PDB file of C-alpha atoms in Angstrom:
ATOM      1  CA  MET A   1     -30.295 -19.591  57.298  1.00  0.00           C
ATOM      2  CA  ASN A   2     -32.140 -18.129  54.328  1.00  0.00           C
ATOM      3  CA  LYS A   3     -29.988 -17.205  51.334  1.00  0.00           C
ATOM      4  CA  LYS A   4     -30.508 -13.830  49.789  1.00  0.00           C
ATOM      5  CA  PRO A   5     -32.094 -14.286  46.346  1.00  0.00           C
ATOM      6  CA  VAL A   6     -29.819 -13.553  43.399  1.00  0.00           C
ATOM      7  CA  ASN A   7     -30.728 -10.356  41.656  1.00  0.00           C
ATOM      8  CA  LYS A   8     -30.736 -11.363  37.994  1.00  0.00           C
ATOM      9  CA  LYS A   9     -30.595  -7.755  36.839  1.00  0.00           C
ATOM     10  CA  THR A  10     -27.454  -7.148  38.888  1.00  0.00           C
ATOM     11  CA  VAL A  11     -25.792 -10.270  37.478  1.00  0.00           C
ATOM     12  CA  LYS A  12     -26.720  -9.276  33.947  1.00  0.00           C
ATOM     13  CA  ARG A  13     -25.362  -5.751  34.428  1.00  0.00           C
ATOM     14  CA  ALA A  14     -22.110  -7.126  35.877  1.00  0.00           C
ATOM     15  CA  ALA A  15     -21.742  -9.503  32.949  1.00  0.00           C
ATOM     16  CA  LEU A  16     -22.355  -6.710  30.448  1.00  0.00           C
ATOM     17  CA  ALA A  17     -19.893  -4.426  32.231  1.00  0.00           C
ATOM     18  CA  THR A  18     -17.243  -7.168  32.213  1.00  0.00           C
ATOM     19  CA  ALA A  19     -17.833  -7.847  28.507  1.00  0.00           C
ATOM     20  CA  ALA A  20     -17.560  -4.128  27.750  1.00  0.00           C
ATOM     21  CA  VAL A  21     -14.273  -3.834  29.667  1.00  0.00           C
ATOM     22  CA  LEU A  22     -12.856  -6.902  27.881  1.00  0.00           C
ATOM     23  CA  ALA A  23     -13.988  -5.615  24.481  1.00  0.00           C
ATOM     24  CA  PHE A  24     -12.484  -2.190  25.174  1.00  0.00           C
ATOM     25  CA  GLY A  25      -9.230  -3.795  26.299  1.00  0.00           C
ATOM     26  CA  ALA A  26      -9.078  -5.984  23.197  1.00  0.00           C
ATOM     27  CA  ALA A  27      -9.803  -3.024  20.923  1.00  0.00           C
ATOM     28  CA  ALA A  28      -7.151  -0.911  22.669  1.00  0.00           C
ATOM     29  CA  ALA A  29      -4.595  -3.726  22.382  1.00  0.00           C
ATOM     30  CA  TYR A  30      -5.365  -4.203  18.689  1.00  0.00           C
ATOM     31  CA  LEU A  31      -5.102  -0.456  18.061  1.00  0.00           C
ATOM     32  CA  TYR A  32      -1.745  -0.340  19.853  1.00  0.00           C
ATOM     33  CA  LEU A  33      -0.374  -3.255  17.832  1.00  0.00           C
ATOM     34  CA  ASP A  34      -1.701  -1.796  14.586  1.00  0.00           C
ATOM     35  CA  THR A  35      -0.309   1.700  15.140  1.00  0.00           C
ATOM     36  CA  THR A  36       3.123   0.447  16.234  1.00  0.00           C
ATOM     37  CA  SER A  37       3.563  -2.148  13.490  1.00  0.00           C
ATOM     38  CA  GLY A  38       5.385  -0.008  10.965  1.00  0.00           C
ATOM     39  CA  ILE A  39       8.351  -1.397   9.045  1.00  0.00           C
ATOM     40  CA  ARG A  40      11.846   0.070   8.987  1.00  0.00           C
ATOM     41  CA  ARG A  41      13.064  -1.574   5.805  1.00  0.00           C
ATOM     42  CA  THR A  42      10.645  -0.221   3.236  1.00  0.00           C
ATOM     43  CA  GLY A  43      12.869  -0.905   0.235  1.00  0.00           C
ATOM     44  CA  LYS A  44      14.038   1.243  -2.648  1.00  0.00           C
ATOM     45  CA  GLU A  45      11.629   2.932  -5.022  1.00  0.00           C
ATOM     46  CA  ASN A  46      14.037   2.464  -7.927  1.00  0.00           C
ATOM     47  CA  CYS A  47      14.805  -1.147  -8.866  1.00  0.00           C
ATOM     48  CA  ALA A  48      18.254  -0.174 -10.175  1.00  0.00           C
ATOM     49  CA  ASP A  49      19.239   0.789  -6.620  1.00  0.00           C
ATOM     50  CA  VAL A  50      19.261  -2.879  -5.556  1.00  0.00           C
ATOM     51  CA  ILE A  51      21.447  -4.181  -8.380  1.00  0.00           C
ATOM     52  CA  PRO A  52      24.340  -5.737  -6.426  1.00  0.00           C
ATOM     53  CA  VAL A  53      27.834  -4.326  -6.692  1.00  0.00           C
ATOM     54  CA  GLY A  54      29.903  -6.447  -9.035  1.00  0.00           C
ATOM     55  CA  ALA A  55      26.902  -7.876 -10.870  1.00  0.00           C
ATOM     56  CA  ASN A  56      26.439  -7.566 -14.612  1.00  0.00           C
ATOM     57  CA  THR A  57      24.774  -4.153 -14.823  1.00  0.00           C
ATOM     58  CA  ALA A  58      23.122  -4.929 -18.168  1.00  0.00           C
ATOM     59  CA  ASP A  59      21.434  -8.011 -16.687  1.00  0.00           C
ATOM     60  CA  GLY A  60      20.348  -6.064 -13.612  1.00  0.00           C
ATOM     61  CA  GLU A  61      18.841  -3.358 -15.784  1.00  0.00           C
ATOM     62  CA  ALA A  62      17.107  -5.964 -17.967  1.00  0.00           C
ATOM     63  CA  ILE A  63      15.539  -7.533 -14.869  1.00  0.00           C
ATOM     64  CA  CYS A  64      14.360  -4.114 -13.689  1.00  0.00           C
ATOM     65  CA  ALA A  65      12.940  -3.462 -17.163  1.00  0.00           C
ATOM     66  CA  THR A  66      10.917  -6.686 -16.849  1.00  0.00           C
ATOM     67  CA  LEU A  67       9.411  -5.425 -13.584  1.00  0.00           C
ATOM     68  CA  ASP A  68       8.709  -2.018 -15.143  1.00  0.00           C
ATOM     69  CA  ALA A  69       6.933  -3.747 -18.037  1.00  0.00           C
ATOM     70  CA  LEU A  70       4.912  -5.823 -15.561  1.00  0.00           C
ATOM     71  CA  ILE A  71       3.718  -2.675 -13.760  1.00  0.00           C
ATOM     72  CA  ASP A  72       2.897  -1.018 -17.085  1.00  0.00           C
ATOM     73  CA  ALA A  73       0.927  -4.028 -18.391  1.00  0.00           C
ATOM     74  CA  TRP A  74      -1.084  -4.141 -15.150  1.00  0.00           C
ATOM     75  CA  ALA A  75      -1.916  -0.426 -15.379  1.00  0.00           C
ATOM     76  CA  ARG A  76      -3.181  -0.938 -18.943  1.00  0.00           C
ATOM     77  CA  GLY A  77      -5.124  -4.061 -17.991  1.00  0.00           C
ATOM     78  CA  ASP A  78      -3.257  -5.919 -20.744  1.00  0.00           C
ATOM     79  CA  ALA A  79      -3.312  -9.605 -19.826  1.00  0.00           C
ATOM     80  CA  GLU A  80      -1.412 -10.685 -22.959  1.00  0.00           C
ATOM     81  CA  ALA A  81       1.487  -8.313 -22.285  1.00  0.00           C
ATOM     82  CA  TYR A  82       1.433  -9.299 -18.612  1.00  0.00           C
ATOM     83  CA  GLY A  83       1.578 -13.013 -19.401  1.00  0.00           C
ATOM     84  CA  ARG A  84       4.455 -12.588 -21.884  1.00  0.00           C
ATOM     85  CA  LEU A  85       6.693 -11.504 -19.005  1.00  0.00           C
ATOM     86  CA  PHE A  86       6.499 -15.037 -17.552  1.00  0.00           C
ATOM     87  CA  THR A  87       8.212 -18.151 -18.858  1.00  0.00           C
ATOM     88  CA  GLU A  88       6.105 -20.705 -20.683  1.00  0.00           C
ATOM     89  CA  ASP A  89       6.058 -22.908 -17.568  1.00  0.00           C
ATOM     90  CA  GLY A  90       6.054 -20.050 -15.039  1.00  0.00           C
ATOM     91  CA  THR A  91       4.127 -20.238 -11.773  1.00  0.00           C
ATOM     92  CA  TYR A  92       2.203 -17.525  -9.951  1.00  0.00           C
ATOM     93  CA  THR A  93       0.978 -17.806  -6.350  1.00  0.00           C
ATOM     94  CA  THR A  94      -1.330 -15.084  -5.034  1.00  0.00           C
ATOM     95  CA  TYR A  95      -1.651 -13.873  -1.452  1.00  0.00           C
ATOM     96  CA  VAL A  96      -4.990 -15.692  -1.127  1.00  0.00           C
ATOM     97  CA  GLY A  97      -3.315 -18.966  -2.120  1.00  0.00           C
ATOM     98  CA  SER A  98      -4.415 -19.270  -5.767  1.00  0.00           C
ATOM     99  CA  HIS A  99      -1.695 -21.025  -7.757  1.00  0.00           C
ATOM    100  CA  TYR A 100      -1.444 -20.542 -11.529  1.00  0.00           C
ATOM    101  CA  GLN A 101       0.636 -22.983 -13.549  1.00  0.00           C
ATOM    102  CA  GLY A 102       2.050 -21.862 -16.894  1.00  0.00           C
ATOM    103  CA  ARG A 103       1.908 -18.678 -18.946  1.00  0.00           C
ATOM    104  CA  ALA A 104      -1.506 -19.439 -20.456  1.00  0.00           C
ATOM    105  CA  ASP A 105      -3.017 -19.977 -16.997  1.00  0.00           C
ATOM    106  CA  ILE A 106      -1.448 -16.758 -15.676  1.00  0.00           C
ATOM    107  CA  THR A 107      -2.666 -14.813 -18.708  1.00  0.00           C
ATOM    108  CA  GLU A 108      -6.249 -16.074 -18.536  1.00  0.00           C
ATOM    109  CA  GLY A 109      -6.445 -15.583 -14.791  1.00  0.00           C
ATOM    110  CA  HIS A 110      -5.336 -11.968 -15.149  1.00  0.00           C
ATOM    111  CA  ARG A 111      -7.635 -11.384 -18.106  1.00  0.00           C
ATOM    112  CA  ALA A 112     -10.509 -12.096 -15.713  1.00  0.00           C
ATOM    113  CA  LEU A 113      -8.938 -10.107 -12.861  1.00  0.00           C
ATOM    114  CA  PHE A 114      -8.426  -7.033 -15.038  1.00  0.00           C
ATOM    115  CA  LYS A 115     -12.130  -7.129 -15.964  1.00  0.00           C
ATOM    116  CA  ASP A 116     -13.312  -7.515 -12.381  1.00  0.00           C
ATOM    117  CA  PHE A 117     -11.466  -7.484  -9.035  1.00  0.00           C
ATOM    118  CA  VAL A 118      -8.510  -5.260 -10.005  1.00  0.00           C
ATOM    119  CA  LYS A 119     -10.085  -3.339 -12.890  1.00  0.00           C
ATOM    120  CA  GLY A 120      -8.690   0.193 -13.114  1.00  0.00           C
ATOM    121  CA  THR A 121      -5.961  -0.381 -10.514  1.00  0.00           C
ATOM    122  CA  LYS A 122      -2.233   0.266 -10.723  1.00  0.00           C
ATOM    123  CA  LEU A 123       0.733  -1.367  -9.029  1.00  0.00           C
ATOM    124  CA  ALA A 124       3.032   0.268  -6.504  1.00  0.00           C
ATOM    125  CA  ALA A 125       6.342  -1.397  -5.714  1.00  0.00           C
ATOM    126  CA  SER A 126       9.521  -1.092  -3.719  1.00  0.00           C
ATOM    127  CA  TYR A 127      12.594  -3.278  -4.024  1.00  0.00           C
ATOM    128  CA  LEU A 128      14.442  -4.956  -1.164  1.00  0.00           C
ATOM    129  CA  ASP A 129      17.061  -7.206  -2.693  1.00  0.00           C
ATOM    130  CA  LEU A 130      18.321  -8.632  -5.984  1.00  0.00           C
ATOM    131  CA  ARG A 131      20.538 -11.710  -5.952  1.00  0.00           C
ATOM    132  CA  PHE A 132      21.974 -13.527  -8.943  1.00  0.00           C
ATOM    133  CA  LEU A 133      22.006 -17.336  -8.772  1.00  0.00           C
ATOM    134  CA  GLY A 134      24.603 -17.868 -11.463  1.00  0.00           C
ATOM    135  CA  LYS A 135      24.546 -15.957 -14.752  1.00  0.00           C
ATOM    136  CA  ASP A 136      21.074 -17.009 -15.897  1.00  0.00           C
ATOM    137  CA  ALA A 137      18.907 -16.845 -12.779  1.00  0.00           C
ATOM    138  CA  ALA A 138      18.095 -14.248 -10.134  1.00  0.00           C
ATOM    139  CA  VAL A 139      15.768 -13.687  -7.175  1.00  0.00           C
ATOM    140  CA  LEU A 140      14.215 -10.271  -6.635  1.00  0.00           C
ATOM    141  CA  THR A 141      12.316  -9.498  -3.436  1.00  0.00           C
ATOM    142  CA  GLY A 142      10.240  -6.433  -2.743  1.00  0.00           C
ATOM    143  CA  ARG A 143       7.024  -4.981  -1.398  1.00  0.00           C
ATOM    144  CA  GLY A 144       3.961  -4.105  -3.415  1.00  0.00           C
ATOM    145  CA  ASP A 145       0.278  -3.322  -3.634  1.00  0.00           C
ATOM    146  CA  ASP A 146      -2.416  -2.504  -6.147  1.00  0.00           C
ATOM    147  CA  TYR A 147      -4.150   0.829  -5.726  1.00  0.00           C
ATOM    148  CA  THR A 148      -6.512   3.403  -7.152  1.00  0.00           C
ATOM    149  CA  GLY A 149      -6.237   7.133  -6.579  1.00  0.00           C
ATOM    150  CA  GLY A 150      -3.096   8.364  -4.859  1.00  0.00           C
ATOM    151  CA  LYS A 151      -0.043   6.149  -4.920  1.00  0.00           C
ATOM    152  CA  PRO A 152       0.675   4.637  -1.464  1.00  0.00           C
ATOM    153  CA  GLY A 153       3.921   5.400   0.364  1.00  0.00           C
ATOM    154  CA  LEU A 154       6.618   2.741   0.564  1.00  0.00           C
ATOM    155  CA  ALA A 155       5.834   2.074   4.241  1.00  0.00           C
ATOM    156  CA  ASP A 156       2.177   1.400   3.362  1.00  0.00           C
ATOM    157  CA  LEU A 157       2.749  -1.436   0.886  1.00  0.00           C
ATOM    158  CA  SER A 158       1.000  -4.454   2.396  1.00  0.00           C
ATOM    159  CA  LYS A 159       2.463  -7.370   0.435  1.00  0.00           C
ATOM    160  CA  VAL A 160       5.902  -8.963   0.311  1.00  0.00           C
ATOM    161  CA  GLN A 161       6.759 -10.414  -3.084  1.00  0.00           C
ATOM    162  CA  THR A 162       9.368 -12.788  -4.450  1.00  0.00           C
ATOM    163  CA  TYR A 163      10.231 -13.027  -8.154  1.00  0.00           C
ATOM    164  CA  THR A 164      12.468 -15.764  -9.504  1.00  0.00           C
ATOM    165  CA  LEU A 165      13.695 -14.694 -12.928  1.00  0.00           C
ATOM    166  CA  VAL A 166      15.628 -16.595 -15.576  1.00  0.00           C
ATOM    167  CA  ARG A 167      17.267 -15.771 -18.862  1.00  0.00           C
ATOM    168  CA  ASP A 168      14.851 -17.364 -21.312  1.00  0.00           C
ATOM    169  CA  THR A 169      15.775 -19.156 -24.544  1.00  0.00           C
ATOM    170  CA  ASP A 170      15.536 -15.902 -26.534  1.00  0.00           C
ATOM    171  CA  GLY A 171      17.863 -14.124 -24.096  1.00  0.00           C
ATOM    172  CA  ALA A 172      15.102 -12.096 -22.407  1.00  0.00           C
ATOM    173  CA  TRP A 173      14.746 -12.098 -18.620  1.00  0.00           C
ATOM    174  CA  ARG A 174      11.345 -13.516 -17.657  1.00  0.00           C
ATOM    175  CA  ILE A 175       9.637 -14.480 -14.422  1.00  0.00           C
ATOM    176  CA  ALA A 176       9.778 -18.222 -13.749  1.00  0.00           C
ATOM    177  CA  ALA A 177       8.028 -18.050 -10.374  1.00  0.00           C
ATOM    178  CA  PHE A 178       6.186 -15.358  -8.426  1.00  0.00           C
ATOM    179  CA  HIS A 179       4.987 -15.584  -4.830  1.00  0.00           C
ATOM    180  CA  ASN A 180       2.870 -12.914  -3.152  1.00  0.00           C
ATOM    181  CA  THR A 181       2.425 -12.771   0.642  1.00  0.00           C
ATOM    182  CA  GLN A 182      -0.001 -10.495   2.502  1.00  0.00           C
ATOM    183  CA  ARG A 183       1.723  -8.909   5.495  1.00  0.00           C
ATOM    184  CA  GLN A 184      -0.256  -9.509   8.698  1.00  0.00           C
ATOM    185  CA  ASN A 185       1.001  -6.416  10.512  1.00  0.00           C
ATOM    186  CA  VAL A 186      -0.801  -6.912  13.835  1.00  0.00           C
ATOM    187  CA  MET A 187       0.171 -10.576  14.096  1.00  0.00           C
ATOM    188  CA  GLU A 188       3.742  -9.721  13.115  1.00  0.00           C
ATOM    189  CA  ARG A 189       3.968  -6.957  15.740  1.00  0.00           C
ATOM    190  CA  PHE A 190       2.549  -9.266  18.415  1.00  0.00           C
ATOM    191  CA  SER A 191       5.057 -12.001  17.584  1.00  0.00           C
ATOM    192  CA  PHE A 192       7.954  -9.518  17.780  1.00  0.00           C
ATOM    193  CA  LEU A 193       6.762  -8.289  21.198  1.00  0.00           C
ATOM    194  CA  TYR A 194       6.150 -11.807  22.510  1.00  0.00           C
ATOM    195  CA  SER A 195       9.381 -13.222  21.085  1.00  0.00           C
ATOM    196  CA  PRO A 196      11.780 -10.389  20.102  1.00  0.00           C
ATOM    197  CA  ALA A 197      14.307 -12.823  18.670  1.00  0.00           C
ATOM    198  CA  THR A 198      11.875 -13.647  15.821  1.00  0.00           C
ATOM    199  CA  ALA A 199      12.194 -10.131  14.377  1.00  0.00           C
ATOM    200  CA  PRO A 200      14.373  -9.857  11.257  1.00  0.00           C
ATOM    201  CA  LYS A 201      17.641  -7.983  11.825  1.00  0.00           C
ATOM    202  CA  ALA A 202      16.393  -5.025   9.764  1.00  0.00           C
ATOM    203  CA  GLU A 203      13.334  -4.623  12.007  1.00  0.00           C
ATOM    204  CA  LYS A 204      15.104  -4.752  15.393  1.00  0.00           C
TER     205      LYS A 204
END
């Protein structure tokens, strides 16, 4: 029995049609995940609003003033002022994984950044939580982003940030460690759909 010859054009068209359907499905799935990946806990715009009840208000306000000064120094592109807000041995980890060790390293790294990658940008921030670890140390968590033009809304801030602050030898509150994490919204949304129990309480 003679086999009917394979029509190469038909096979090619079928393969292209299948690829198109798969690509469309993947794009639609990505779009769905992206558009439904909003956060519920956006944080407070005013740092003072996360000072815990019962905490030393003066210390809470001093910590918030440090963050205000950080935002101001960034907006001015002032690497010296920015670096002075960190302890002498402070550490700074960026969302791309760069790790700066010590105030001088942080200052010089930002001197270059302010002349290039983030030149002319400002910082937007929201605040999630402030916890005191004894009377001379605290951890502040929040969301943030650099921007130009219009200031982004709290729900649009793409990074989650952790500041560990200490009362320095001169009594000023400075940043001993900073860690910046880029939120992967699509991956996060997928993980919550696939395994709902992984979602933080605030996002359920």
